[in-house]
CSV table of C-alpha atoms and ligand atoms in Angstrom, one decimal:
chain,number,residue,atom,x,y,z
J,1100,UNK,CA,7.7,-15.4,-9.5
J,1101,UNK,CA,7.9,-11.9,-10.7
J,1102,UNK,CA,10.8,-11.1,-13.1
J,1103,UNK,CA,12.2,-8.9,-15.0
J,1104,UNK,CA,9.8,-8.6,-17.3
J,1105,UNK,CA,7.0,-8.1,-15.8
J,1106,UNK,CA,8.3,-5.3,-13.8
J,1107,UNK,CA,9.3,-3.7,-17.4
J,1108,UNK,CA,5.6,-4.4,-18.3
J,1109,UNK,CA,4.3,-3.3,-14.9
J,1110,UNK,CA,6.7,0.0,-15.2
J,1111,UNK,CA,5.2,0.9,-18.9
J,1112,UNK,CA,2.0,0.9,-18.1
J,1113,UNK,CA,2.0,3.0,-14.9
J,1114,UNK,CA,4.6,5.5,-17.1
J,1115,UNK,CA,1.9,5.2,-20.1
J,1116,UNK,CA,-1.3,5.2,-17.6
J,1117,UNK,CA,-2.8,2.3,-19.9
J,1118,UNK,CA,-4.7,-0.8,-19.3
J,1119,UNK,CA,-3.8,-4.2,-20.5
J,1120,UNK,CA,-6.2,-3.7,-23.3
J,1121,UNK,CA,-4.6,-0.7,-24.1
J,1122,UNK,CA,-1.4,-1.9,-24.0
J,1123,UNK,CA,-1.7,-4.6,-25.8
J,1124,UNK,CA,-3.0,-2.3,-29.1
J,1125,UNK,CA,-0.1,0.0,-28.7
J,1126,UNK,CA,2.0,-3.3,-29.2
J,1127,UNK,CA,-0.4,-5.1,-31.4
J,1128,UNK,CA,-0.1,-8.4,-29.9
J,1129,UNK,CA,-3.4,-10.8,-28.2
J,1130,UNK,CA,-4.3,-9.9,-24.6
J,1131,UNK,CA,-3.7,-13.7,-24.0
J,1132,UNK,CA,-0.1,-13.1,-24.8
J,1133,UNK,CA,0.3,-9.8,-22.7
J,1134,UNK,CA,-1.8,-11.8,-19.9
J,1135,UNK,CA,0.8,-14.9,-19.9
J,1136,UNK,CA,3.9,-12.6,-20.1
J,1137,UNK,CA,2.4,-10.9,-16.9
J,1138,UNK,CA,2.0,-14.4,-14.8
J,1139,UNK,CA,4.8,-15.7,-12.4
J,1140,UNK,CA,7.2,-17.3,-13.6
J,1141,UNK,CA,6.9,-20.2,-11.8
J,1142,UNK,CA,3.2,-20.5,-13.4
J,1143,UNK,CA,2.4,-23.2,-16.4
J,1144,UNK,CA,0.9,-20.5,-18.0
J,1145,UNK,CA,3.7,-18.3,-18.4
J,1146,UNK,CA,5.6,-17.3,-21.2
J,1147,UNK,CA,8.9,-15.0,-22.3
J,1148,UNK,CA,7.9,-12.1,-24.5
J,1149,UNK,CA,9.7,-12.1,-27.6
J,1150,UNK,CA,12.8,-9.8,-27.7
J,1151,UNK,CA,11.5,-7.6,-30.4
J,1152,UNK,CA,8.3,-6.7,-28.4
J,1153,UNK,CA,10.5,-5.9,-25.5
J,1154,UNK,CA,12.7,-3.3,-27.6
J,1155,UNK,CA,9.3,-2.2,-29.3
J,1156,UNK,CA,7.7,-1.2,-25.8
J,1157,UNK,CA,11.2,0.3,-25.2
J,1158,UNK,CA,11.1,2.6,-27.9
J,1159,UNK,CA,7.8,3.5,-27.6
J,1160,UNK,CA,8.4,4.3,-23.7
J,1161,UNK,CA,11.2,6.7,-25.0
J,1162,UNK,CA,8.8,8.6,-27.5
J,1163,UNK,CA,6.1,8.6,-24.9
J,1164,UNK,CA,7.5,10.0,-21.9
J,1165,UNK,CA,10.5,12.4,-21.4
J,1166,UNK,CA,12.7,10.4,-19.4
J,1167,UNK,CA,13.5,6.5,-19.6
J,1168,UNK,CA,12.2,3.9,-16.7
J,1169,UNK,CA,15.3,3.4,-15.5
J,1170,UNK,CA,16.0,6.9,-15.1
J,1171,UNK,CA,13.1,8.1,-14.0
J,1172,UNK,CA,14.5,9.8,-10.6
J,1173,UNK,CA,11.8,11.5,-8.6
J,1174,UNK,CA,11.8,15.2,-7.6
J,1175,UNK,CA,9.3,14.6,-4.8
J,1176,UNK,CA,10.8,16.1,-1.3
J,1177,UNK,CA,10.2,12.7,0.9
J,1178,UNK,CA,13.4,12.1,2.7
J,1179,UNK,CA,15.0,12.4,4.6
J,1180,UNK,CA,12.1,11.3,6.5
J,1181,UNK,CA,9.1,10.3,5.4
J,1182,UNK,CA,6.3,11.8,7.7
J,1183,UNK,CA,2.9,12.4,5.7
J,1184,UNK,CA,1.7,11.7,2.0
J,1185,UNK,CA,2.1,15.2,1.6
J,1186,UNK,CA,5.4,14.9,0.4
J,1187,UNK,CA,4.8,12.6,-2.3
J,1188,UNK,CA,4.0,13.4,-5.9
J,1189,UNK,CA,2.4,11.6,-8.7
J,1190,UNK,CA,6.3,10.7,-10.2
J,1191,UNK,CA,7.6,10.0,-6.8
J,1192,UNK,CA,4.9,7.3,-6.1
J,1193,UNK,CA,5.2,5.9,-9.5
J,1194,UNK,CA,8.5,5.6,-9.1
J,1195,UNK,CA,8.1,3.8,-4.9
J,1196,UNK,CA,5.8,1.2,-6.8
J,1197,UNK,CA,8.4,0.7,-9.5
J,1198,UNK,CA,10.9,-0.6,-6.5
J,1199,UNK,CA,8.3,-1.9,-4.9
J,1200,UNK,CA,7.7,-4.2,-8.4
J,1201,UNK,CA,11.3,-5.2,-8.0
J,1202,UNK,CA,10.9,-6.3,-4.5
J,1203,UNK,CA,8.3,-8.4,-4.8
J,1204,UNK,CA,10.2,-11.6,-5.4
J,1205,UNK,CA,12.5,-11.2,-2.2
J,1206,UNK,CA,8.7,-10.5,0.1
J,1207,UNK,CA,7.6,-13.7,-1.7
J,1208,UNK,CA,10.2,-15.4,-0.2
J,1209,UNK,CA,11.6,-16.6,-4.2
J,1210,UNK,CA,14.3,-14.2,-3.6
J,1211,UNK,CA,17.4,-13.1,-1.5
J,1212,UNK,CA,18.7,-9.8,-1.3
J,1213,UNK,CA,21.4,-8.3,0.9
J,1214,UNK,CA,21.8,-4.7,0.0
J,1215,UNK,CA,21.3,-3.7,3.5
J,1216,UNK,CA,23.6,-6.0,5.6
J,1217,UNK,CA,25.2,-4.5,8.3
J,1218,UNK,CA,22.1,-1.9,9.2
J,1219,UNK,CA,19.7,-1.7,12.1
J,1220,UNK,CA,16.3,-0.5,11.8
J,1221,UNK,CA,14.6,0.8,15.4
J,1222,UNK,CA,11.0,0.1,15.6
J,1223,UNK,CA,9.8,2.3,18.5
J,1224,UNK,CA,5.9,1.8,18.7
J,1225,UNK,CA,3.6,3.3,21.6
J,1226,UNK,CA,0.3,2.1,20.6
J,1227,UNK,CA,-0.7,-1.3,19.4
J,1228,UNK,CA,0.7,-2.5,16.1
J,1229,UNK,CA,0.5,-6.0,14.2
J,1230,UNK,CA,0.9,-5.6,10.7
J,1231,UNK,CA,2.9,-2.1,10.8
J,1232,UNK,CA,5.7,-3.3,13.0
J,1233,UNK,CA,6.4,-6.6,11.5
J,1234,UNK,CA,6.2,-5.8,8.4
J,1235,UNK,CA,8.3,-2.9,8.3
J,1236,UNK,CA,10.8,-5.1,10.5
J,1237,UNK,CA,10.4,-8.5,8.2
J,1238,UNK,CA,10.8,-6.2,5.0
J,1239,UNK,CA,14.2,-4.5,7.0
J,1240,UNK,CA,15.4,-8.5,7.6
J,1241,UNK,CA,14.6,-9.3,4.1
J,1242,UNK,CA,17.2,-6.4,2.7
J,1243,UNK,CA,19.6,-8.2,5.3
J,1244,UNK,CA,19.5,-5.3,8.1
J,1245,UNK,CA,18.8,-6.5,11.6
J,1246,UNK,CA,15.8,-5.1,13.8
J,1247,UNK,CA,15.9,-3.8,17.4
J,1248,UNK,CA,11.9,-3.1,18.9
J,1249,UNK,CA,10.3,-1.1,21.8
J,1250,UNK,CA,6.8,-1.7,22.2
J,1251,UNK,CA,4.6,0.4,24.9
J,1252,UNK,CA,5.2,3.7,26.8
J,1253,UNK,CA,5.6,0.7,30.0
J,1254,UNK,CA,9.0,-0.7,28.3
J,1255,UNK,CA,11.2,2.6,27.6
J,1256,UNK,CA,12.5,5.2,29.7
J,1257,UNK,CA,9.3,7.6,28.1
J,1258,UNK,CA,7.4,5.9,31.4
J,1259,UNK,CA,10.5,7.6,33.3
J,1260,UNK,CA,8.9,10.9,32.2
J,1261,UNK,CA,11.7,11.1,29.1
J,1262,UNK,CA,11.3,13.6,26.5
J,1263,UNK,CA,10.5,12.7,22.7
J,1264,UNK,CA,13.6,14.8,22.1
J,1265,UNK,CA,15.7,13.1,24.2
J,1266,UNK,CA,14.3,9.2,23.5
J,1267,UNK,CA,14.9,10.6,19.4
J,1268,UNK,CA,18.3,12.0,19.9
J,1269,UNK,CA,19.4,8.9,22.2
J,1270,UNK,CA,17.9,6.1,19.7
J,1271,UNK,CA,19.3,8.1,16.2
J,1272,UNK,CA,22.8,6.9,17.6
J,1273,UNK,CA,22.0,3.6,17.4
J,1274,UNK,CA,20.1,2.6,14.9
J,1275,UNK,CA,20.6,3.7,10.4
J,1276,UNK,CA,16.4,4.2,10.3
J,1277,UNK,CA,13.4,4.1,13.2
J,1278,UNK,CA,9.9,3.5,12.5
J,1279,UNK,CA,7.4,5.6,15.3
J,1280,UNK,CA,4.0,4.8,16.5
J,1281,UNK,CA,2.7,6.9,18.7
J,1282,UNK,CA,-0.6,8.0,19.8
J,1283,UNK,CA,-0.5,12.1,19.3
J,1284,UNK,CA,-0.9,13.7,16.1
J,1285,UNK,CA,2.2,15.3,15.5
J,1286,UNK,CA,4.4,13.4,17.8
J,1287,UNK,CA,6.1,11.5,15.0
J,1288,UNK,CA,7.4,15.0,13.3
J,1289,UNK,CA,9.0,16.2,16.7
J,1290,UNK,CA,10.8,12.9,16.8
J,1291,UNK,CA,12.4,13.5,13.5
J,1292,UNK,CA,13.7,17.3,14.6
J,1293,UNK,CA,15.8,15.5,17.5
J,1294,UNK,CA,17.2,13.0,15.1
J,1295,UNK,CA,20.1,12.8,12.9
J,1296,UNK,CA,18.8,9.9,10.7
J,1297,UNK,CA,15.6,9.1,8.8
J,1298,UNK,CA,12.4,8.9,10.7
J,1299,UNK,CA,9.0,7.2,9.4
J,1300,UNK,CA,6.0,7.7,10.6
J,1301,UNK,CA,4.1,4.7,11.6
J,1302,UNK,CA,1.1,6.4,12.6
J,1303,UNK,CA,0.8,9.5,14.9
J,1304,UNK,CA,-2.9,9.6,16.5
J,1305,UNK,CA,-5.8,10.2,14.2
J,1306,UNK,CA,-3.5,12.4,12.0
J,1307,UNK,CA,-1.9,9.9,9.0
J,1308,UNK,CA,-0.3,6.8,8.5
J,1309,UNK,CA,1.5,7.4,4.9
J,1310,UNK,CA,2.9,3.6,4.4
J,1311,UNK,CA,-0.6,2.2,4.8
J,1312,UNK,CA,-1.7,4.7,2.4
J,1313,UNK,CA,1.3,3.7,0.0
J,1314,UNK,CA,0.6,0.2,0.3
J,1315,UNK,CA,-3.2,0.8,-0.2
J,1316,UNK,CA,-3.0,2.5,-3.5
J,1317,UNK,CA,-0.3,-0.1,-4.8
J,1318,UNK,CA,-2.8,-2.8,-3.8
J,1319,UNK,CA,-5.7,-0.7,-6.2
J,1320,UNK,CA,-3.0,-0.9,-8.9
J,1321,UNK,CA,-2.5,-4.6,-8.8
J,1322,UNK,CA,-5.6,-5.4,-8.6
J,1323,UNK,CA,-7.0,-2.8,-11.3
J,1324,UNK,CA,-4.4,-4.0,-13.9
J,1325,UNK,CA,-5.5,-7.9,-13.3
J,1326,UNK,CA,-9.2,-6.0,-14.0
J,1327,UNK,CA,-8.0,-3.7,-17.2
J,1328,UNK,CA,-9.0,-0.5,-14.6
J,1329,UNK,CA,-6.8,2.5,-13.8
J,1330,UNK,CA,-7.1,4.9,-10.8
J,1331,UNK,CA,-7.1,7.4,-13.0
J,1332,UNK,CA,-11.4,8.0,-13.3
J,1333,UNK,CA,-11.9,4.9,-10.7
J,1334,UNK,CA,-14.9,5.2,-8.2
J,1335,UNK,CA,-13.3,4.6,-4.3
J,1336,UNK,CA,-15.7,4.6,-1.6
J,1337,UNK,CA,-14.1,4.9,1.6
J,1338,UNK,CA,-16.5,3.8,4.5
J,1339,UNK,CA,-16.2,3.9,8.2
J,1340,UNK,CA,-14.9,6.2,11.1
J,1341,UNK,CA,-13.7,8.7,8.8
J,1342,UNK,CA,-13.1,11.1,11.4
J,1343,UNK,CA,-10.6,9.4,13.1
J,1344,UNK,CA,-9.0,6.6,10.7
J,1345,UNK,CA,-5.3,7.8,9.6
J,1346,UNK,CA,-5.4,5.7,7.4
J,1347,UNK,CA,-8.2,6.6,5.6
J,1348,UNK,CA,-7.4,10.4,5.4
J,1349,UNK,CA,-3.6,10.0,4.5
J,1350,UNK,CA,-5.5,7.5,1.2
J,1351,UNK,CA,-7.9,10.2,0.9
J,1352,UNK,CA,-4.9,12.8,0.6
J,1353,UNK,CA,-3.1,10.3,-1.7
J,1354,UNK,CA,-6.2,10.1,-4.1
J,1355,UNK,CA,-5.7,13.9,-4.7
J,1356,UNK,CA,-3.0,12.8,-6.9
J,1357,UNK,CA,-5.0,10.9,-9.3
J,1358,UNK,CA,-7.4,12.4,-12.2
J,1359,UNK,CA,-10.9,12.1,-12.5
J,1360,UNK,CA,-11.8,9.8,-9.5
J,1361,UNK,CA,-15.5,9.8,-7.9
J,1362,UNK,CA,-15.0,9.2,-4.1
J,1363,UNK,CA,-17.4,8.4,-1.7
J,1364,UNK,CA,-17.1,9.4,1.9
J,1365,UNK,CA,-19.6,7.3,3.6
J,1366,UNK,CA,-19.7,7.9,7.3
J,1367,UNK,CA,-22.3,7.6,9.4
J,1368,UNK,CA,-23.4,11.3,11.4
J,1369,UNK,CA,-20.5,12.7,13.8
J,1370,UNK,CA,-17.6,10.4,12.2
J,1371,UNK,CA,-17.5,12.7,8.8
J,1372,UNK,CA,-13.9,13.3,7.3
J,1373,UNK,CA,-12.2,16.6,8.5
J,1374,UNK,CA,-12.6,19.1,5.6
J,1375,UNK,CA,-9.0,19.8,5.2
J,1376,UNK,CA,-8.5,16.4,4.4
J,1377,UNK,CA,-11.9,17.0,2.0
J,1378,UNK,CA,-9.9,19.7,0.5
J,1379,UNK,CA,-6.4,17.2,-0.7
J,1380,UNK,CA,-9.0,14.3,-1.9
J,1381,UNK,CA,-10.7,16.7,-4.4
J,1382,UNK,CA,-7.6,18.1,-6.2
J,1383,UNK,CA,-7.6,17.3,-10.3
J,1384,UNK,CA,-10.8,17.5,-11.1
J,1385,UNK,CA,-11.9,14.6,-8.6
J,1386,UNK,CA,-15.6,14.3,-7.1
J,1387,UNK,CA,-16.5,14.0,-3.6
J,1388,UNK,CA,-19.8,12.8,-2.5
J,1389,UNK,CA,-20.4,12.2,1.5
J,1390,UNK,CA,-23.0,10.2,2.9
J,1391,UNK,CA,-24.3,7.5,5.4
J,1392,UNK,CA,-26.5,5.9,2.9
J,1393,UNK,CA,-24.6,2.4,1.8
J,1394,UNK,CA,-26.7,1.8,-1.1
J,1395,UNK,CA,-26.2,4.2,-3.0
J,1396,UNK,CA,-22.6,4.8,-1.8
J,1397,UNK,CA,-21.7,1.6,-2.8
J,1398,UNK,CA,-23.5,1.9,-6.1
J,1399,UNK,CA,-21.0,1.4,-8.8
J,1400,UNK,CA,-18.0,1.3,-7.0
J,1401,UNK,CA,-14.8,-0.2,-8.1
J,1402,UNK,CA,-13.3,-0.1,-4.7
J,1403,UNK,CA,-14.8,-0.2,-1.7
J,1404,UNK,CA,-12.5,0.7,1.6
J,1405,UNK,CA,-13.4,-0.3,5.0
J,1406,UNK,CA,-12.4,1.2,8.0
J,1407,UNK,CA,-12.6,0.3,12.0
J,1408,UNK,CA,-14.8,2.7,14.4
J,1409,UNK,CA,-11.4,4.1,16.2
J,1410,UNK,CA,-13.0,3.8,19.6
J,1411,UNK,CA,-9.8,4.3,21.6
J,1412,UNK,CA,-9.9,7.9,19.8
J,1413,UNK,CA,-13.2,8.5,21.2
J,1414,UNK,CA,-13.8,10.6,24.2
J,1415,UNK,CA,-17.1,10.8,25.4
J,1416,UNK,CA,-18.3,10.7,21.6
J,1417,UNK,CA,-21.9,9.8,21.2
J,1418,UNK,CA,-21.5,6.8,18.0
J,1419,UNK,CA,-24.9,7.0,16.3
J,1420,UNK,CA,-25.9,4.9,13.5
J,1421,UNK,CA,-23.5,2.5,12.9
J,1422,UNK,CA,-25.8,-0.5,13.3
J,1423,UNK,CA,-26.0,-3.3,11.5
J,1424,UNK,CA,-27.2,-1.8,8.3
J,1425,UNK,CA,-23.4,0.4,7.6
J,1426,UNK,CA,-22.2,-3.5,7.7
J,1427,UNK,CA,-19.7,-3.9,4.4
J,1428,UNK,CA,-20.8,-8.2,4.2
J,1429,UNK,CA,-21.4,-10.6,1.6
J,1430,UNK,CA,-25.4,-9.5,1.2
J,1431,UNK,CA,-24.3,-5.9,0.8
J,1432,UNK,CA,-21.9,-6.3,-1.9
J,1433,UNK,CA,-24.2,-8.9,-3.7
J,1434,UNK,CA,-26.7,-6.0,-3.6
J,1435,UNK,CA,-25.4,-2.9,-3.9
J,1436,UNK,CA,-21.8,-3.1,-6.2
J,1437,UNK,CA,-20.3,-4.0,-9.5
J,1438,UNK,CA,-19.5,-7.8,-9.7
J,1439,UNK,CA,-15.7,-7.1,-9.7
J,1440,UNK,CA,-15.9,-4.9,-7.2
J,1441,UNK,CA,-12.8,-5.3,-5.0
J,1442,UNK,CA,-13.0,-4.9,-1.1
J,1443,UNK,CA,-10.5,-3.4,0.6
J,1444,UNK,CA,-9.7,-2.9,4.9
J,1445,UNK,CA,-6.3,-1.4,6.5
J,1446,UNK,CA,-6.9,-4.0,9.0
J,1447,UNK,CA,-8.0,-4.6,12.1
J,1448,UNK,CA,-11.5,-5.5,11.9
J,1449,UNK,CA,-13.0,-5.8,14.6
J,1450,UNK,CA,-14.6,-9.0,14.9
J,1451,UNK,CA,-16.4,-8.8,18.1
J,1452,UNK,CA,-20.1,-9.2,17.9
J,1453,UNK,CA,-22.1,-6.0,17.6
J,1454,UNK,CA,-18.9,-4.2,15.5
J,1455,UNK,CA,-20.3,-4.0,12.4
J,1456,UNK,CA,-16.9,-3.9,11.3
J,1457,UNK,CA,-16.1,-5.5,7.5
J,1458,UNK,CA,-17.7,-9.2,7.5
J,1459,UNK,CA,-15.9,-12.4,7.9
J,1460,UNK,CA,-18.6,-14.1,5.5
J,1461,UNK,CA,-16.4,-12.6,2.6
J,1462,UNK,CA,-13.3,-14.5,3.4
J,1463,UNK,CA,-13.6,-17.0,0.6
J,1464,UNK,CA,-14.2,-14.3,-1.7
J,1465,UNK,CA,-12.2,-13.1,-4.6
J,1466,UNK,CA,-13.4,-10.1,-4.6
J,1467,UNK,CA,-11.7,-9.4,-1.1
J,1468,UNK,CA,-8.4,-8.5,-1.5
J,1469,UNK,CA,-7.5,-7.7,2.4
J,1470,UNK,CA,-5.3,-10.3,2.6
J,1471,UNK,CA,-3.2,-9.6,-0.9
J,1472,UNK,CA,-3.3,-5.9,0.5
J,1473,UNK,CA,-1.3,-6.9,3.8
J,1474,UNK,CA,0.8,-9.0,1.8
J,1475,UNK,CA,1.9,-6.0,-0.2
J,1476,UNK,CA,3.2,-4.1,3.0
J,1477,UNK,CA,6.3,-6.0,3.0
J,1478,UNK,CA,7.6,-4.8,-0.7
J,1479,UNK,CA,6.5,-1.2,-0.8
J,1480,UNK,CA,8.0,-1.0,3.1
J,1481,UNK,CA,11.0,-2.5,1.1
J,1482,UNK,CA,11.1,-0.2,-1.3
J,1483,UNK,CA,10.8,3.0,1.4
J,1484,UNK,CA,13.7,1.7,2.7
J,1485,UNK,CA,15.7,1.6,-0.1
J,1486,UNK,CA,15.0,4.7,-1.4
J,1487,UNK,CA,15.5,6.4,2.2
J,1488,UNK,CA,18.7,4.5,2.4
J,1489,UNK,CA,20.0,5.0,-1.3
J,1490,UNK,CA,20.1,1.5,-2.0
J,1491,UNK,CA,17.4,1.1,-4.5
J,1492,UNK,CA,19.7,0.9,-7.5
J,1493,UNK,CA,21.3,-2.1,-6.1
J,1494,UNK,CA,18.7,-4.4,-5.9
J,1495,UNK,CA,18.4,-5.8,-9.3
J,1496,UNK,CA,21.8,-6.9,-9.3
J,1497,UNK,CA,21.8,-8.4,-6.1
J,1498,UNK,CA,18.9,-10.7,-5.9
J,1499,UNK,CA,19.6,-15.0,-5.1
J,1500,UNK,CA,17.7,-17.8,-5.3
J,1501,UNK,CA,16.5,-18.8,-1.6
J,1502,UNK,CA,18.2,-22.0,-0.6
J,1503,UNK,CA,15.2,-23.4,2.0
J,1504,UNK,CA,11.8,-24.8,0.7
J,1505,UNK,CA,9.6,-22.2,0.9
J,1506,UNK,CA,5.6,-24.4,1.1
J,1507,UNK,CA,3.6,-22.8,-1.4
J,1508,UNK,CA,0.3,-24.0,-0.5
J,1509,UNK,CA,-0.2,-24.8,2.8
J,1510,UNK,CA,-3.4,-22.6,3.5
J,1511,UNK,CA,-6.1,-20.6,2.2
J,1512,UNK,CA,-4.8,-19.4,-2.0
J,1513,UNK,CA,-6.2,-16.0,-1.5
J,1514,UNK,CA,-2.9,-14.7,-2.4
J,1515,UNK,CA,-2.6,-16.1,-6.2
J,1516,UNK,CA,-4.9,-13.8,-8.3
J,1517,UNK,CA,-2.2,-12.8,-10.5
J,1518,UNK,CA,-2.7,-16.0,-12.2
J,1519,UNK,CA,-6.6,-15.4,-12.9
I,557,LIG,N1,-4.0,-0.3,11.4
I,557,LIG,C1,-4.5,0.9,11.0
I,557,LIG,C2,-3.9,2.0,11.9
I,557,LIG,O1,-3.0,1.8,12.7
I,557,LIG,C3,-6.0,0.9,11.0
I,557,LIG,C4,-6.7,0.7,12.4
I,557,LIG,O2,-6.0,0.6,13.4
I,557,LIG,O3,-7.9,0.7,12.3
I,557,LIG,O4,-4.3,3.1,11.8
């Protein structure tokens, strides 16, 4: 289980931007011992670190950076609703993954929290959802709020020609916070000018899906800190239907944040990124390359993201070379990338034969982290809420043991690589 402590050493080295090697020089203590103060609680390896290395890394965070963790409040504009990643700042998503730290015992189901008893989130989605919906509903349930769902234009009065005012207006006197899918760029911004309380978008058409963005770049962190990488001066490659994956351009947008980063856009012809989204990506000093060529692209990545050809985005759209060779599989990372290489996917892939979308022969994998990536939407949707609700100062305080077995291992342990 994650505790205290590894959130404090989670927190430093985000505030410090080091690696565990780094850290552990600016302490002076083994990597081993960093390492096993880092591991779960509940893991044989695990150990407490010693009180005077905790006030150590506390006075160093004081000298280091102008404001202490626990006060480290964000300036960034992102509520009252929380629309794009443009809102977000390099503080302001330190500080969501700092929460998000805190939350992960309660999405691992180690943990109880109640800090939002007595509230109801609205999920109101218009276009096909798994992961979105029920996550940001189990993460609402898990803070102890209650869930109310639409799903489909077919089952709410919209198919009785209502407005998105109206359905907005009506729905904000019901519910404390309402998550929107829907399939028109934009569409999620002219429900929050009808509503009175927080709106999040969910995804709005091919424009940008922020919390998959959030939740994508806290999944890079994890996993870079488990490999002694930061984001800052990383290599991304993002690969797919670039022109029409939100997800893909509210990351891109998100990278823009980060220093020094190489970023490949590999796209096959006529599914290119839009060049405003170009434009955010390339912010501090970071390098875009764009091509449809996988072996270089891939060449020396850290991160590789894979996207889904949005085909239900496509009108009359000729798709051209997205055969079998722009296939992200087992023989192409073997080939072309660094052996810890992680492989990312917002998810779906499209299984269906003749897809080409990211391979199933990867599943037993370490190096694909898809899985560990959805399991991360449940905290950092936690920790939206809570900050858009003003509860996130609460939750230390008000975490319980769970009283039901939770099975640990029942099924594939692609979920444990905190311990490797
Ligand atoms: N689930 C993501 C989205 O809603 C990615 C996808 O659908 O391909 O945008």
């Amino acid at each position: 289980m994650q505790s205290a402590q590894q959130t404090i050493l989670r927190d430093a080295m985000r505030l410090l931007n080091l690696t565990r090697d780094a850290l552990t020089e600016r302490l002076g203590v083994s990597r081993r011992a960093l390492d096993s103060w880092l591991l779960p609680d509940n893991s044989n390896e695990h150990r407490s670190m010693p009180t005077i290395v905790e006030r150590f890394l506390a006075e160093i965070l004081s000298q280091d950076t102008k404001v202490a963790p626990a006060h480290h409040v964000s300036t960034a504009n992102w509520a009252p609703h929380l629309l794009s990643v443009e809102q977000f700042s390099r503080e302001s998503v330190e500080e969501l993954f700092r929460i998000a730290d805190i939350m992960q015992p309660v999405a691992r189901r180690q943990k109880t929290c109640r800090v939002l008893e007595g509230a109801v989130l609205a999920n109101l989605f218009f276009e096909a959802s798994t992961r979105t919906r029920i996550s940001f509903g189990a993460a609402f349930c898990r803070l102890g709020g209650s869930v109310c769902d639409t799903t489909g234009f077919t089952f709410s009065s919209m198919a009785k020609g209502e407005s998105i005012y109206d359905t907005s207006r009506v729905v904000s006197g019901y519910a404390d916070v309402i998550v929107v899918r829907h399939p028109e760029q934009g569409a999620v911004a002219e429900f929050a000018e009808a509503s009175n309380i927080p709106i999040i978008n969910g995804g709005d058409g091919p424009g940008e899906h922020p919390t998959q963005a959030l939740l994508d770049l806290y999944t890079m962190e994890r996993e870079f800190s488990r490999l002694n990488k930061l984001i800052d001066g990383s290599h991304i490659a993002l690969v797919g239907d670039l022109k029409h994956g939100r997800a893909a351009h509210s990351l891109a947008k998100l990278l823009g944040l980060y220093q020094g980063l190489k970023i490949t856009l590999l796209a096959p012809t006529g599914l290119e990124m839009p060049a405003s989204i170009l434009d955010a990506a390339s912010r501090n000093g970071n390098v875009i390359e764009c091509t449809d060529n996988l072996a270089s692209g891939l060449a020396g990545a850290d991160v590789i993201y894979a996207t889904r050809v949005q085909k239900e985005r496509m009108q009359g759209e000729v798709m051209e070379g997205y055969g079998e060779n722009f296939q992200i599989n087992l023989r192409a990372v073997d080939t072309f990338c660094k052996p810890d290489v992680i492989v990312m996917h917002p998810l779906p892939r499209d299984s269906r034969p003749g897809a080409n979308d990211l391979s199933t022969d990867l599943n037993q994998d370490p190096r694909l982290a898809i899985f560990r990536q959805t399991d991360n939407g449940v905290p950092v949707r936690m920790a939206i809420f809570a900050k858009l609700l003003g509860v996130d100062q609460q939750i230390q305080h008000s975490l319980r043991d769970i009283s039901w077995v939770h099975p640990q291992k029942l099924g594939p342990n692609d979920a444990s690589f905190d311990e490797l």
